PDB file of C-alpha atoms in Angstrom:
ATOM      1  CA  MET X   1     -81.016  33.138 -55.880  1.00  0.00           C
ATOM      2  CA  THR X   2     -79.943  31.471 -52.632  1.00  0.00           C
ATOM      3  CA  LYS X   3     -79.489  33.883 -49.742  1.00  0.00           C
ATOM      4  CA  SER X   4     -76.043  34.325 -48.225  1.00  0.00           C
ATOM      5  CA  PHE X   5     -75.319  34.876 -44.525  1.00  0.00           C
ATOM      6  CA  ASN X   6     -72.201  36.112 -42.741  1.00  0.00           C
ATOM      7  CA  ILE X   7     -70.655  34.030 -39.952  1.00  0.00           C
ATOM      8  CA  VAL X   8     -67.829  35.377 -37.780  1.00  0.00           C
ATOM      9  CA  THR X   9     -65.561  33.809 -35.210  1.00  0.00           C
ATOM     10  CA  ILE X  10     -62.275  34.745 -33.552  1.00  0.00           C
ATOM     11  CA  LYS X  11     -59.129  32.788 -32.645  1.00  0.00           C
ATOM     12  CA  TRP X  12     -56.004  33.966 -30.874  1.00  0.00           C
ATOM     13  CA  GLY X  13     -53.215  32.439 -28.845  1.00  0.00           C
ATOM     14  CA  THR X  14     -52.959  28.674 -28.356  1.00  0.00           C
ATOM     15  CA  MET X  15     -56.197  27.676 -26.626  1.00  0.00           C
ATOM     16  CA  TYR X  16     -57.873  26.919 -29.958  1.00  0.00           C
ATOM     17  CA  GLY X  17     -56.313  25.713 -33.205  1.00  0.00           C
ATOM     18  CA  ALA X  18     -57.126  25.739 -36.893  1.00  0.00           C
ATOM     19  CA  ASP X  19     -58.913  22.395 -36.486  1.00  0.00           C
ATOM     20  CA  ASP X  20     -61.454  24.007 -34.144  1.00  0.00           C
ATOM     21  CA  VAL X  21     -62.203  26.704 -36.718  1.00  0.00           C
ATOM     22  CA  ASN X  22     -62.429  24.210 -39.578  1.00  0.00           C
ATOM     23  CA  LYS X  23     -64.815  21.951 -37.651  1.00  0.00           C
ATOM     24  CA  LEU X  24     -67.109  24.865 -36.815  1.00  0.00           C
ATOM     25  CA  TYR X  25     -67.077  25.943 -40.465  1.00  0.00           C
ATOM     26  CA  ALA X  26     -67.886  22.411 -41.650  1.00  0.00           C
ATOM     27  CA  ALA X  27     -70.672  22.014 -39.072  1.00  0.00           C
ATOM     28  CA  ILE X  28     -72.357  25.235 -40.156  1.00  0.00           C
ATOM     29  CA  LEU X  29     -72.187  24.211 -43.818  1.00  0.00           C
ATOM     30  CA  ARG X  30     -73.766  20.840 -42.973  1.00  0.00           C
ATOM     31  CA  ASN X  31     -76.615  22.509 -41.113  1.00  0.00           C
ATOM     32  CA  THR X  32     -77.882  25.159 -43.492  1.00  0.00           C
ATOM     33  CA  SER X  33     -79.366  25.255 -46.957  1.00  0.00           C
ATOM     34  CA  TYR X  34     -78.068  28.800 -47.409  1.00  0.00           C
ATOM     35  CA  ARG X  35     -74.721  29.980 -48.664  1.00  0.00           C
ATOM     36  CA  VAL X  36     -72.446  31.307 -45.937  1.00  0.00           C
ATOM     37  CA  ARG X  37     -69.450  33.601 -45.902  1.00  0.00           C
ATOM     38  CA  PHE X  38     -67.344  32.465 -42.958  1.00  0.00           C
ATOM     39  CA  TYR X  39     -64.950  35.022 -41.436  1.00  0.00           C
ATOM     40  CA  CYS X  40     -62.201  34.164 -38.978  1.00  0.00           C
ATOM     41  CA  PHE X  41     -60.375  36.976 -37.194  1.00  0.00           C
ATOM     42  CA  THR X  42     -57.065  35.555 -36.031  1.00  0.00           C
ATOM     43  CA  ASP X  43     -53.384  36.090 -35.278  1.00  0.00           C
ATOM     44  CA  ASN X  44     -52.440  32.781 -36.921  1.00  0.00           C
ATOM     45  CA  THR X  45     -53.823  31.676 -40.300  1.00  0.00           C
ATOM     46  CA  GLU X  46     -51.893  28.419 -40.582  1.00  0.00           C
ATOM     47  CA  GLY X  47     -54.039  25.363 -41.318  1.00  0.00           C
ATOM     48  CA  LEU X  48     -57.328  27.150 -41.923  1.00  0.00           C
ATOM     49  CA  ASN X  49     -59.656  25.903 -44.658  1.00  0.00           C
ATOM     50  CA  GLU X  50     -58.924  27.821 -47.861  1.00  0.00           C
ATOM     51  CA  ASN X  51     -62.592  28.852 -48.170  1.00  0.00           C
ATOM     52  CA  ILE X  52     -62.552  30.703 -44.847  1.00  0.00           C
ATOM     53  CA  LEU X  53     -62.211  34.483 -45.157  1.00  0.00           C
ATOM     54  CA  VAL X  54     -59.308  35.402 -42.894  1.00  0.00           C
ATOM     55  CA  TYR X  55     -58.746  38.835 -41.341  1.00  0.00           C
ATOM     56  CA  PRO X  56     -56.497  40.142 -38.567  1.00  0.00           C
ATOM     57  CA  ILE X  57     -58.022  40.655 -35.133  1.00  0.00           C
ATOM     58  CA  PRO X  58     -59.336  44.245 -34.880  1.00  0.00           C
ATOM     59  CA  LYS X  59     -56.961  46.427 -32.910  1.00  0.00           C
ATOM     60  CA  LEU X  60     -58.032  47.925 -29.609  1.00  0.00           C
ATOM     61  CA  LEU X  61     -56.509  51.352 -29.108  1.00  0.00           C
ATOM     62  CA  VAL X  62     -55.675  50.838 -25.434  1.00  0.00           C
ATOM     63  CA  PRO X  63     -52.454  50.075 -23.530  1.00  0.00           C
ATOM     64  CA  GLN X  64     -51.496  46.423 -23.919  1.00  0.00           C
ATOM     65  CA  GLN X  65     -52.174  45.587 -20.259  1.00  0.00           C
ATOM     66  CA  PHE X  66     -55.901  46.064 -20.911  1.00  0.00           C
ATOM     67  CA  VAL X  67     -56.010  43.584 -23.825  1.00  0.00           C
ATOM     68  CA  PHE X  68     -56.727  40.308 -22.044  1.00  0.00           C
ATOM     69  CA  GLY X  69     -59.544  37.841 -21.541  1.00  0.00           C
ATOM     70  CA  ASN X  70     -62.291  38.154 -24.131  1.00  0.00           C
ATOM     71  CA  HIS X  71     -61.987  41.894 -24.689  1.00  0.00           C
ATOM     72  CA  ARG X  72     -60.612  41.236 -28.178  1.00  0.00           C
ATOM     73  CA  LYS X  73     -63.911  39.559 -28.978  1.00  0.00           C
ATOM     74  CA  ALA X  74     -66.347  41.585 -26.906  1.00  0.00           C
ATOM     75  CA  SER X  75     -65.099  45.034 -27.888  1.00  0.00           C
ATOM     76  CA  GLY X  76     -62.892  44.358 -30.902  1.00  0.00           C
ATOM     77  CA  LEU X  77     -65.540  42.721 -33.059  1.00  0.00           C
ATOM     78  CA  CYS X  78     -67.893  45.655 -32.438  1.00  0.00           C
ATOM     79  CA  ASP X  79     -65.720  47.700 -34.807  1.00  0.00           C
ATOM     80  CA  ASP X  80     -67.967  49.611 -37.205  1.00  0.00           C
ATOM     81  CA  ASN X  81     -65.526  48.841 -40.020  1.00  0.00           C
ATOM     82  CA  LEU X  82     -65.210  45.111 -39.362  1.00  0.00           C
ATOM     83  CA  ALA X  83     -63.702  43.528 -42.487  1.00  0.00           C
ATOM     84  CA  ASP X  84     -65.940  44.381 -45.477  1.00  0.00           C
ATOM     85  CA  LEU X  85     -69.126  43.952 -43.480  1.00  0.00           C
ATOM     86  CA  HIS X  86     -70.367  47.454 -42.640  1.00  0.00           C
ATOM     87  CA  GLY X  87     -74.163  47.555 -42.824  1.00  0.00           C
ATOM     88  CA  GLN X  88     -74.489  43.763 -43.005  1.00  0.00           C
ATOM     89  CA  ARG X  89     -75.848  41.381 -40.384  1.00  0.00           C
ATOM     90  CA  VAL X  90     -73.381  38.899 -38.946  1.00  0.00           C
ATOM     91  CA  PHE X  91     -73.793  35.838 -36.738  1.00  0.00           C
ATOM     92  CA  PHE X  92     -71.023  35.186 -34.224  1.00  0.00           C
ATOM     93  CA  PHE X  93     -70.257  31.644 -33.034  1.00  0.00           C
ATOM     94  CA  ASP X  94     -67.690  30.821 -30.356  1.00  0.00           C
ATOM     95  CA  LEU X  95     -65.225  28.083 -31.227  1.00  0.00           C
ATOM     96  CA  ASP X  96     -66.613  25.989 -28.376  1.00  0.00           C
ATOM     97  CA  SER X  97     -70.010  25.747 -30.111  1.00  0.00           C
ATOM     98  CA  LEU X  98     -71.331  22.305 -31.031  1.00  0.00           C
ATOM     99  CA  ILE X  99     -73.850  22.589 -33.871  1.00  0.00           C
ATOM    100  CA  VAL X 100     -76.470  19.839 -33.504  1.00  0.00           C
ATOM    101  CA  GLY X 101     -79.389  21.058 -35.631  1.00  0.00           C
ATOM    102  CA  ASN X 102     -80.408  23.038 -38.688  1.00  0.00           C
ATOM    103  CA  LEU X 103     -79.581  26.754 -38.577  1.00  0.00           C
ATOM    104  CA  ASP X 104     -81.831  28.112 -41.326  1.00  0.00           C
ATOM    105  CA  GLU X 105     -84.453  29.306 -38.850  1.00  0.00           C
ATOM    106  CA  LEU X 106     -81.807  31.147 -36.845  1.00  0.00           C
ATOM    107  CA  PHE X 107     -80.476  32.960 -39.908  1.00  0.00           C
ATOM    108  CA  GLU X 108     -84.010  34.006 -40.879  1.00  0.00           C
ATOM    109  CA  TYR X 109     -85.006  35.156 -37.384  1.00  0.00           C
ATOM    110  CA  PRO X 110     -83.506  38.659 -36.909  1.00  0.00           C
ATOM    111  CA  VAL X 111     -85.611  41.753 -37.543  1.00  0.00           C
ATOM    112  CA  GLY X 112     -84.134  45.095 -38.580  1.00  0.00           C
ATOM    113  CA  ASP X 113     -80.897  46.005 -36.830  1.00  0.00           C
ATOM    114  CA  ARG X 114     -81.671  44.393 -33.466  1.00  0.00           C
ATOM    115  CA  PHE X 115     -78.965  42.778 -31.345  1.00  0.00           C
ATOM    116  CA  TYR X 116     -79.747  39.118 -30.555  1.00  0.00           C
ATOM    117  CA  ALA X 117     -78.098  36.823 -28.008  1.00  0.00           C
ATOM    118  CA  ILE X 118     -78.766  33.788 -25.820  1.00  0.00           C
ATOM    119  CA  ASN X 119     -80.574  34.606 -22.567  1.00  0.00           C
ATOM    120  CA  ASP X 120     -77.758  33.734 -20.158  1.00  0.00           C
ATOM    121  CA  TRP X 121     -78.550  30.521 -18.297  1.00  0.00           C
ATOM    122  CA  ALA X 122     -76.673  31.580 -15.165  1.00  0.00           C
ATOM    123  CA  HIS X 123     -78.705  34.779 -14.752  1.00  0.00           C
ATOM    124  CA  ARG X 124     -82.248  33.893 -15.770  1.00  0.00           C
ATOM    125  CA  HIS X 125     -83.533  34.490 -12.274  1.00  0.00           C
ATOM    126  CA  GLY X 126     -82.907  37.218  -9.742  1.00  0.00           C
ATOM    127  CA  LYS X 127     -81.830  40.804 -10.244  1.00  0.00           C
ATOM    128  CA  LYS X 128     -79.915  40.098 -13.491  1.00  0.00           C
ATOM    129  CA  ALA X 129     -82.737  38.208 -15.202  1.00  0.00           C
ATOM    130  CA  ASN X 130     -83.046  39.152 -18.887  1.00  0.00           C
ATOM    131  CA  LEU X 131     -80.105  41.556 -18.596  1.00  0.00           C
ATOM    132  CA  ILE X 132     -77.224  39.343 -19.755  1.00  0.00           C
ATOM    133  CA  GLY X 133     -76.698  38.088 -23.281  1.00  0.00           C
ATOM    134  CA  GLN X 134     -74.651  34.882 -23.277  1.00  0.00           C
ATOM    135  CA  ALA X 135     -71.946  35.257 -25.897  1.00  0.00           C
ATOM    136  CA  SER X 136     -71.666  31.777 -27.439  1.00  0.00           C
ATOM    137  CA  CYS X 137     -73.881  32.915 -30.315  1.00  0.00           C
ATOM    138  CA  TYR X 138     -75.054  36.441 -30.984  1.00  0.00           C
ATOM    139  CA  SER X 139     -75.950  38.563 -33.989  1.00  0.00           C
ATOM    140  CA  TRP X 140     -75.818  42.235 -34.913  1.00  0.00           C
ATOM    141  CA  VAL X 141     -75.558  44.577 -37.872  1.00  0.00           C
ATOM    142  CA  VAL X 142     -72.004  45.814 -38.325  1.00  0.00           C
ATOM    143  CA  GLY X 143     -72.029  49.553 -37.767  1.00  0.00           C
ATOM    144  CA  THR X 144     -74.489  49.502 -34.868  1.00  0.00           C
ATOM    145  CA  LEU X 145     -72.166  48.494 -31.995  1.00  0.00           C
ATOM    146  CA  GLY X 146     -69.109  50.644 -32.574  1.00  0.00           C
ATOM    147  CA  PHE X 147     -69.913  52.637 -29.441  1.00  0.00           C
ATOM    148  CA  ILE X 148     -68.992  49.562 -27.338  1.00  0.00           C
ATOM    149  CA  LYS X 149     -65.472  49.431 -28.746  1.00  0.00           C
ATOM    150  CA  GLU X 150     -65.111  53.206 -28.538  1.00  0.00           C
ATOM    151  CA  TYR X 151     -66.180  53.325 -24.886  1.00  0.00           C
ATOM    152  CA  PHE X 152     -63.701  50.605 -23.956  1.00  0.00           C
ATOM    153  CA  GLU X 153     -60.927  52.468 -25.778  1.00  0.00           C
ATOM    154  CA  GLN X 154     -61.802  55.705 -23.997  1.00  0.00           C
ATOM    155  CA  HIS X 155     -62.345  54.181 -20.531  1.00  0.00           C
ATOM    156  CA  PRO X 156     -60.362  50.924 -20.314  1.00  0.00           C
ATOM    157  CA  GLN X 157     -59.578  51.194 -16.624  1.00  0.00           C
ATOM    158  CA  GLU X 158     -63.222  51.839 -15.738  1.00  0.00           C
ATOM    159  CA  VAL X 159     -64.414  48.875 -17.825  1.00  0.00           C
ATOM    160  CA  ILE X 160     -61.799  46.554 -16.320  1.00  0.00           C
ATOM    161  CA  ASP X 161     -62.535  47.749 -12.779  1.00  0.00           C
ATOM    162  CA  THR X 162     -66.276  47.230 -13.285  1.00  0.00           C
ATOM    163  CA  TYR X 163     -66.392  44.030 -15.322  1.00  0.00           C
ATOM    164  CA  TYR X 164     -62.851  42.581 -15.340  1.00  0.00           C
ATOM    165  CA  THR X 165     -63.231  39.515 -17.624  1.00  0.00           C
ATOM    166  CA  ALA X 166     -67.070  39.492 -17.547  1.00  0.00           C
ATOM    167  CA  THR X 167     -67.123  40.861 -21.073  1.00  0.00           C
ATOM    168  CA  GLN X 168     -70.599  39.613 -21.976  1.00  0.00           C
ATOM    169  CA  GLN X 169     -71.950  41.615 -19.049  1.00  0.00           C
ATOM    170  CA  TYR X 170     -70.150  44.701 -20.350  1.00  0.00           C
ATOM    171  CA  VAL X 171     -71.544  44.311 -23.866  1.00  0.00           C
ATOM    172  CA  SER X 172     -75.035  43.574 -22.510  1.00  0.00           C
ATOM    173  CA  ALA X 173     -75.017  46.657 -20.288  1.00  0.00           C
ATOM    174  CA  LYS X 174     -73.976  48.912 -23.178  1.00  0.00           C
ATOM    175  CA  VAL X 175     -76.565  47.399 -25.539  1.00  0.00           C
ATOM    176  CA  ILE X 176     -79.352  47.919 -22.994  1.00  0.00           C
ATOM    177  CA  GLU X 177     -78.121  51.449 -22.270  1.00  0.00           C
ATOM    178  CA  LYS X 178     -78.295  52.277 -25.994  1.00  0.00           C
ATOM    179  CA  PHE X 179     -81.304  50.277 -27.231  1.00  0.00           C
ATOM    180  CA  GLY X 180     -83.298  49.619 -24.070  1.00  0.00           C
ATOM    181  CA  LYS X 181     -83.187  45.800 -24.242  1.00  0.00           C
ATOM    182  CA  ILE X 182     -81.542  42.698 -25.656  1.00  0.00           C
ATOM    183  CA  TRP X 183     -83.534  40.530 -28.041  1.00  0.00           C
ATOM    184  CA  PHE X 184     -83.088  36.889 -27.070  1.00  0.00           C
ATOM    185  CA  TRP X 185     -83.140  33.801 -29.266  1.00  0.00           C
ATOM    186  CA  PRO X 186     -85.929  31.280 -28.530  1.00  0.00           C
ATOM    187  CA  ASP X 187     -85.007  29.241 -25.440  1.00  0.00           C
ATOM    188  CA  ASN X 188     -85.165  25.855 -27.169  1.00  0.00           C
ATOM    189  CA  TRP X 189     -82.517  26.726 -29.767  1.00  0.00           C
ATOM    190  CA  PHE X 190     -79.473  26.824 -27.479  1.00  0.00           C
ATOM    191  CA  LYS X 191     -78.547  24.691 -24.488  1.00  0.00           C
ATOM    192  CA  SER X 192     -75.516  24.580 -22.224  1.00  0.00           C
ATOM    193  CA  PHE X 193     -73.406  21.446 -21.804  1.00  0.00           C
ATOM    194  CA  ARG X 194     -72.820  22.359 -18.158  1.00  0.00           C
ATOM    195  CA  PHE X 195     -76.428  23.190 -17.312  1.00  0.00           C
ATOM    196  CA  HIS X 196     -78.385  20.836 -19.564  1.00  0.00           C
ATOM    197  CA  CYS X 197     -76.207  17.826 -20.468  1.00  0.00           C
ATOM    198  CA  LEU X 198     -74.193  17.018 -17.345  1.00  0.00           C
ATOM    199  CA  PRO X 199     -75.877  14.885 -14.665  1.00  0.00           C
ATOM    200  CA  HIS X 200     -75.961  15.859 -10.999  1.00  0.00           C
ATOM    201  CA  PRO X 201     -72.385  16.260  -9.643  1.00  0.00           C
ATOM    202  CA  LEU X 202     -72.655  13.103  -7.526  1.00  0.00           C
ATOM    203  CA  LEU X 203     -73.681  11.044 -10.568  1.00  0.00           C
ATOM    204  CA  ARG X 204     -71.008  12.216 -12.991  1.00  0.00           C
ATOM    205  CA  TYR X 205     -68.793   9.187 -12.346  1.00  0.00           C
ATOM    206  CA  PHE X 206     -71.603   6.836 -13.386  1.00  0.00           C
ATOM    207  CA  ILE X 207     -73.778   8.613 -15.977  1.00  0.00           C
ATOM    208  CA  THR X 208     -72.640   9.904 -19.359  1.00  0.00           C
ATOM    209  CA  PRO X 209     -73.882  13.396 -20.293  1.00  0.00           C
ATOM    210  CA  LYS X 210     -76.922  13.289 -22.546  1.00  0.00           C
ATOM    211  CA  LEU X 211     -77.893  15.366 -25.549  1.00  0.00           C
ATOM    212  CA  PRO X 212     -81.223  17.067 -24.735  1.00  0.00           C
ATOM    213  CA  HIS X 213     -84.069  15.840 -26.943  1.00  0.00           C
ATOM    214  CA  ILE X 214     -85.663  19.203 -27.617  1.00  0.00           C
ATOM    215  CA  LYS X 215     -87.505  20.160 -30.795  1.00  0.00           C
ATOM    216  CA  GLY X 216     -85.626  22.881 -32.641  1.00  0.00           C
ATOM    217  CA  LEU X 217     -82.338  22.484 -30.732  1.00  0.00           C
ATOM    218  CA  LYS X 218     -79.542  23.995 -32.779  1.00  0.00           C
ATOM    219  CA  MET X 219     -76.448  24.235 -30.615  1.00  0.00           C
ATOM    220  CA  ILE X 220     -74.804  23.075 -27.390  1.00  0.00           C
ATOM    221  CA  ALA X 221     -72.559  25.731 -25.858  1.00  0.00           C
ATOM    222  CA  PHE X 222     -69.385  24.630 -24.085  1.00  0.00           C
ATOM    223  CA  HIS X 223     -68.790  27.828 -22.125  1.00  0.00           C
ATOM    224  CA  GLY X 224     -66.173  27.545 -19.407  1.00  0.00           C
ATOM    225  CA  GLU X 225     -65.141  23.986 -18.565  1.00  0.00           C
ATOM    226  CA  PRO X 226     -65.101  21.333 -19.845  1.00  0.00           C
ATOM    227  CA  GLY X 227     -64.393  22.189 -23.479  1.00  0.00           C
ATOM    228  CA  ILE X 228     -65.677  20.140 -26.411  1.00  0.00           C
ATOM    229  CA  ASN X 229     -62.532  18.034 -26.764  1.00  0.00           C
ATOM    230  CA  GLU X 230     -62.275  17.537 -22.996  1.00  0.00           C
ATOM    231  CA  ALA X 231     -65.866  16.344 -22.717  1.00  0.00           C
ATOM    232  CA  LEU X 232     -65.457  14.045 -25.706  1.00  0.00           C
ATOM    233  CA  HIS X 233     -62.521  12.286 -24.044  1.00  0.00           C
ATOM    234  CA  GLY X 234     -63.737  12.466 -20.445  1.00  0.00           C
ATOM    235  CA  ILE X 235     -61.207  15.019 -19.227  1.00  0.00           C
ATOM    236  CA  TRP X 236     -61.985  17.965 -16.959  1.00  0.00           C
ATOM    237  CA  SER X 237     -59.101  20.152 -15.946  1.00  0.00           C
ATOM    238  CA  PHE X 238     -59.609  22.799 -13.286  1.00  0.00           C
ATOM    239  CA  ASN X 239     -57.907  25.885 -11.956  1.00  0.00           C
ATOM    240  CA  PRO X 240     -56.291  24.984  -8.618  1.00  0.00           C
ATOM    241  CA  LEU X 241     -56.158  28.676  -7.657  1.00  0.00           C
ATOM    242  CA  SER X 242     -59.939  29.003  -7.672  1.00  0.00           C
ATOM    243  CA  ALA X 243     -61.358  29.417  -4.164  1.00  0.00           C
ATOM    244  CA  LYS X 244     -65.019  29.159  -5.125  1.00  0.00           C
ATOM    245  CA  TYR X 245     -65.251  25.609  -3.764  1.00  0.00           C
ATOM    246  CA  PRO X 246     -63.098  23.667  -1.294  1.00  0.00           C
ATOM    247  CA  ARG X 247     -60.541  21.688  -3.232  1.00  0.00           C
ATOM    248  CA  GLY X 248     -61.914  18.298  -2.176  1.00  0.00           C
ATOM    249  CA  PHE X 249     -65.375  19.196  -3.459  1.00  0.00           C
ATOM    250  CA  LYS X 250     -63.947  20.619  -6.662  1.00  0.00           C
ATOM    251  CA  LYS X 251     -62.168  17.347  -7.429  1.00  0.00           C
ATOM    252  CA  LEU X 252     -65.465  15.507  -7.020  1.00  0.00           C
ATOM    253  CA  TYR X 253     -67.579  18.047  -8.838  1.00  0.00           C
ATOM    254  CA  LYS X 254     -65.339  18.488 -11.898  1.00  0.00           C
ATOM    255  CA  HIS X 255     -65.684  15.098 -13.519  1.00  0.00           C
ATOM    256  CA  VAL X 256     -67.135  14.067 -16.863  1.00  0.00           C
ATOM    257  CA  ARG X 257     -67.434  10.641 -18.457  1.00  0.00           C
ATOM    258  CA  PRO X 258     -66.282  10.314 -22.099  1.00  0.00           C
ATOM    259  CA  THR X 259     -69.127  11.759 -24.144  1.00  0.00           C
ATOM    260  CA  PHE X 260     -68.757  10.017 -27.478  1.00  0.00           C
ATOM    261  CA  TRP X 261     -71.908  11.411 -29.113  1.00  0.00           C
ATOM    262  CA  ILE X 262     -70.046  14.718 -29.441  1.00  0.00           C
ATOM    263  CA  ALA X 263     -68.007  13.161 -32.262  1.00  0.00           C
ATOM    264  CA  ASP X 264     -71.190  12.747 -34.336  1.00  0.00           C
ATOM    265  CA  PHE X 265     -71.401  16.540 -34.644  1.00  0.00           C
ATOM    266  CA  TRP X 266     -67.805  17.763 -34.144  1.00  0.00           C
ATOM    267  CA  LYS X 267     -66.080  16.736 -37.349  1.00  0.00           C
TER     268      LYS X 267
END
């Protein structure tokens, strides 16, 4: 009998649409020989593929002012009674995930009830090295992370004051506090569009981003900006309120040429 694996994702508001969910679902089906049960937790079911298992977003028992950013995902999906999945391993994929390779090895990889995540590219060196799980793709056994949701519900102001919207740092800290470490996926399986596909900032007007030619590569993560659709069409919006860089530099730095190879995988 063919094994079956559980995939989960989450969609709320207007940033992502049903088409984003359907494309992720189709990409996962194309890239595995296993059966999958695909769960979408959402506040809007319109347009979703009829084979997707749809559930409401888990409720966070906190005042509404604390439900912002990715806390619905980071804490909400840790619910020990998530859908009908208690005791089962699930694999979370963000909607800005571009599947570019076979996933069978990933589904077979976890051992026991360990929590697995991408070793965050932005913190692989320095004092936070190996302490942050990047949240584009992670996996856990439902029923083992409920303490993360419970702590947020009991101490929302503390969590917001400490982490604000850095939800993957919150989840990582709680996992390490409970289990002593995060288990990371092999480095060659996941790459970042920003870190590994974009050319040097001064060359972005002349060179199209390239797909890394790495054996075993499974996914390109579009965390932050640009998103998949933006990169495909050569659009990079930016937040004019950000003070991280002088505005003139930001206009130069935030540029991407149309990256048409994305369409080969995002369909």
